[in-house]
PDB file of C-alpha atoms in Angstrom:
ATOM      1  CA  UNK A  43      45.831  69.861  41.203  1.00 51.00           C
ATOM      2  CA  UNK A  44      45.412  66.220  42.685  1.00 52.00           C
ATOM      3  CA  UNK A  45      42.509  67.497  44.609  1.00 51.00           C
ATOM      4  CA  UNK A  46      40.932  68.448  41.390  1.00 52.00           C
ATOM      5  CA  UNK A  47      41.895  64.848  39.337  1.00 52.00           C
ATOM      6  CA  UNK A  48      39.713  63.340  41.788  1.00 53.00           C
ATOM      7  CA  UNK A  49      36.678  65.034  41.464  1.00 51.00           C
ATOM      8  CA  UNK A  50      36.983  65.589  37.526  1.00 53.00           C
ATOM      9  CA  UNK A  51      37.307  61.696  37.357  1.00 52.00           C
ATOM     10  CA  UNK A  52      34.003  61.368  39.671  1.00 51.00           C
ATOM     11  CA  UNK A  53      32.365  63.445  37.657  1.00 50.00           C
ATOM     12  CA  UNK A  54      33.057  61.526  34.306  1.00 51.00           C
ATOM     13  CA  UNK A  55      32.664  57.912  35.930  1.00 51.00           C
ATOM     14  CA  UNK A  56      29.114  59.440  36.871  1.00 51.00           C
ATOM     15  CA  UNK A  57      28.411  61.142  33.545  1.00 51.00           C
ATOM     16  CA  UNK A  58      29.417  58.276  31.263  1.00 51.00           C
ATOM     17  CA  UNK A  59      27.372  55.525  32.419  1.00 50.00           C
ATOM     18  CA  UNK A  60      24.492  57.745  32.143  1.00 52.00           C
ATOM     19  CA  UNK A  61      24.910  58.707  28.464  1.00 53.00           C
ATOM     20  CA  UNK A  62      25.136  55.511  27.531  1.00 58.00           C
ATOM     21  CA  UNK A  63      21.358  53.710  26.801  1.00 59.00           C
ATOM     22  CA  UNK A  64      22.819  50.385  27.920  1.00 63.00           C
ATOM     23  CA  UNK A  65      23.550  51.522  31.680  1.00 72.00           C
ATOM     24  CA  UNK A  66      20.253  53.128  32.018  1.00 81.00           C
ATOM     25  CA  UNK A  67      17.818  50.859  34.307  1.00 82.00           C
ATOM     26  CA  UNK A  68      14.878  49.365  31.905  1.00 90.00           C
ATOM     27  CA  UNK A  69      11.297  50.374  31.848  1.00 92.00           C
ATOM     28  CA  UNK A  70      10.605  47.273  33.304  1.00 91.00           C
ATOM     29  CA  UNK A  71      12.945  47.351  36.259  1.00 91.00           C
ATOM     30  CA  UNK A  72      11.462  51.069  36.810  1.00 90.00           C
ATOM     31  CA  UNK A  73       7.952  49.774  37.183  1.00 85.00           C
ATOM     32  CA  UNK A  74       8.961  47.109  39.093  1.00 87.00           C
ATOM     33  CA  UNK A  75      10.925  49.769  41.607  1.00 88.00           C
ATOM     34  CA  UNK A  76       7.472  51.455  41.588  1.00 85.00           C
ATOM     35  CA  UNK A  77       5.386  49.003  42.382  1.00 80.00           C
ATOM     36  CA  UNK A  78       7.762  47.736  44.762  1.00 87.00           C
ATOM     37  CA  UNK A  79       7.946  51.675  46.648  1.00 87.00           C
ATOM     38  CA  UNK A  80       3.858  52.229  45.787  1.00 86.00           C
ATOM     39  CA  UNK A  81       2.903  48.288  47.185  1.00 82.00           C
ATOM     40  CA  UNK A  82      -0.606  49.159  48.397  1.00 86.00           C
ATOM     41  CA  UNK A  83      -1.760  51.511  45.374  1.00 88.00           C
ATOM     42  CA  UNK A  84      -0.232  48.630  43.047  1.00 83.00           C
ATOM     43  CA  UNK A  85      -2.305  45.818  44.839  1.00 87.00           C
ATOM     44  CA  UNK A  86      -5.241  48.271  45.110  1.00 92.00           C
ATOM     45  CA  UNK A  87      -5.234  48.551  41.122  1.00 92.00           C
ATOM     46  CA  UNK A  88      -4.480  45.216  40.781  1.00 92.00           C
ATOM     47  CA  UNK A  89      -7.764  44.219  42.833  1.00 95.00           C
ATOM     48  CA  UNK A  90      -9.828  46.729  40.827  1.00 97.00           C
ATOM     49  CA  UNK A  91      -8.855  45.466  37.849  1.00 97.00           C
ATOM     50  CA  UNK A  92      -9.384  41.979  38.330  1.00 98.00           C
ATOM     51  CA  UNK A  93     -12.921  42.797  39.768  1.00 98.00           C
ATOM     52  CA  UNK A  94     -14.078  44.864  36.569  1.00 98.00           C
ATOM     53  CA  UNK A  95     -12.388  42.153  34.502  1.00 98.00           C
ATOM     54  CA  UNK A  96     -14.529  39.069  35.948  1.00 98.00           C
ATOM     55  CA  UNK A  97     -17.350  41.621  35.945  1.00 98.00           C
ATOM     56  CA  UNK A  98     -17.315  42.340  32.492  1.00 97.00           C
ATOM     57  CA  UNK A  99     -16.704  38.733  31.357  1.00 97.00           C
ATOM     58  CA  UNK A 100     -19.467  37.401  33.799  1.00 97.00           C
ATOM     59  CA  UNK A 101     -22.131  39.857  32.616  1.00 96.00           C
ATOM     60  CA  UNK A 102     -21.218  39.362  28.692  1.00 96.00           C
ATOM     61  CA  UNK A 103     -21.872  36.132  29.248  1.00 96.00           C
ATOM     62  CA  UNK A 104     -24.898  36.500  31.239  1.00 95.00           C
ATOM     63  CA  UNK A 105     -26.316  39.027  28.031  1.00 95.00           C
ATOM     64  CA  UNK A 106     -25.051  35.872  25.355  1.00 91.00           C
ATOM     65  CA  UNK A 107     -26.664  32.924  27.175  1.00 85.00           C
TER      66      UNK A 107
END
């Protein structure tokens, strides 16, 4: 029976942090974990999308001049 107090306790101090929205890690610190795992695909996109960016703004104002 004390083997079995252990492992029933585990199981709710694992179980109740989860159901409760409070304990469960942020969108934000998700991404973050993401980019932080993914760091060349993130810097890739990040590259891309600053290129297109400029490119966009450079040639709307080269068609508006």
């Amino acid at each position: 029976m004390n083997s079995a107090s252990p492992s029933n306790a585990a199981e709710t101090a694992t179980e109740t942090p989860l159901a409760t929205p409070a304990a469960q890690p942020s969108y934000v610190k998700l991404a973050m974990r993401n980019m932080v795992r993914k760091r060349g695909v993130s810097l890739k996109h990040f590259a891309l999308t600053t290129i297109c960016l400029l490119a966009v703004l450079i040639g709307l104002s080269y068609l508006t001049r």
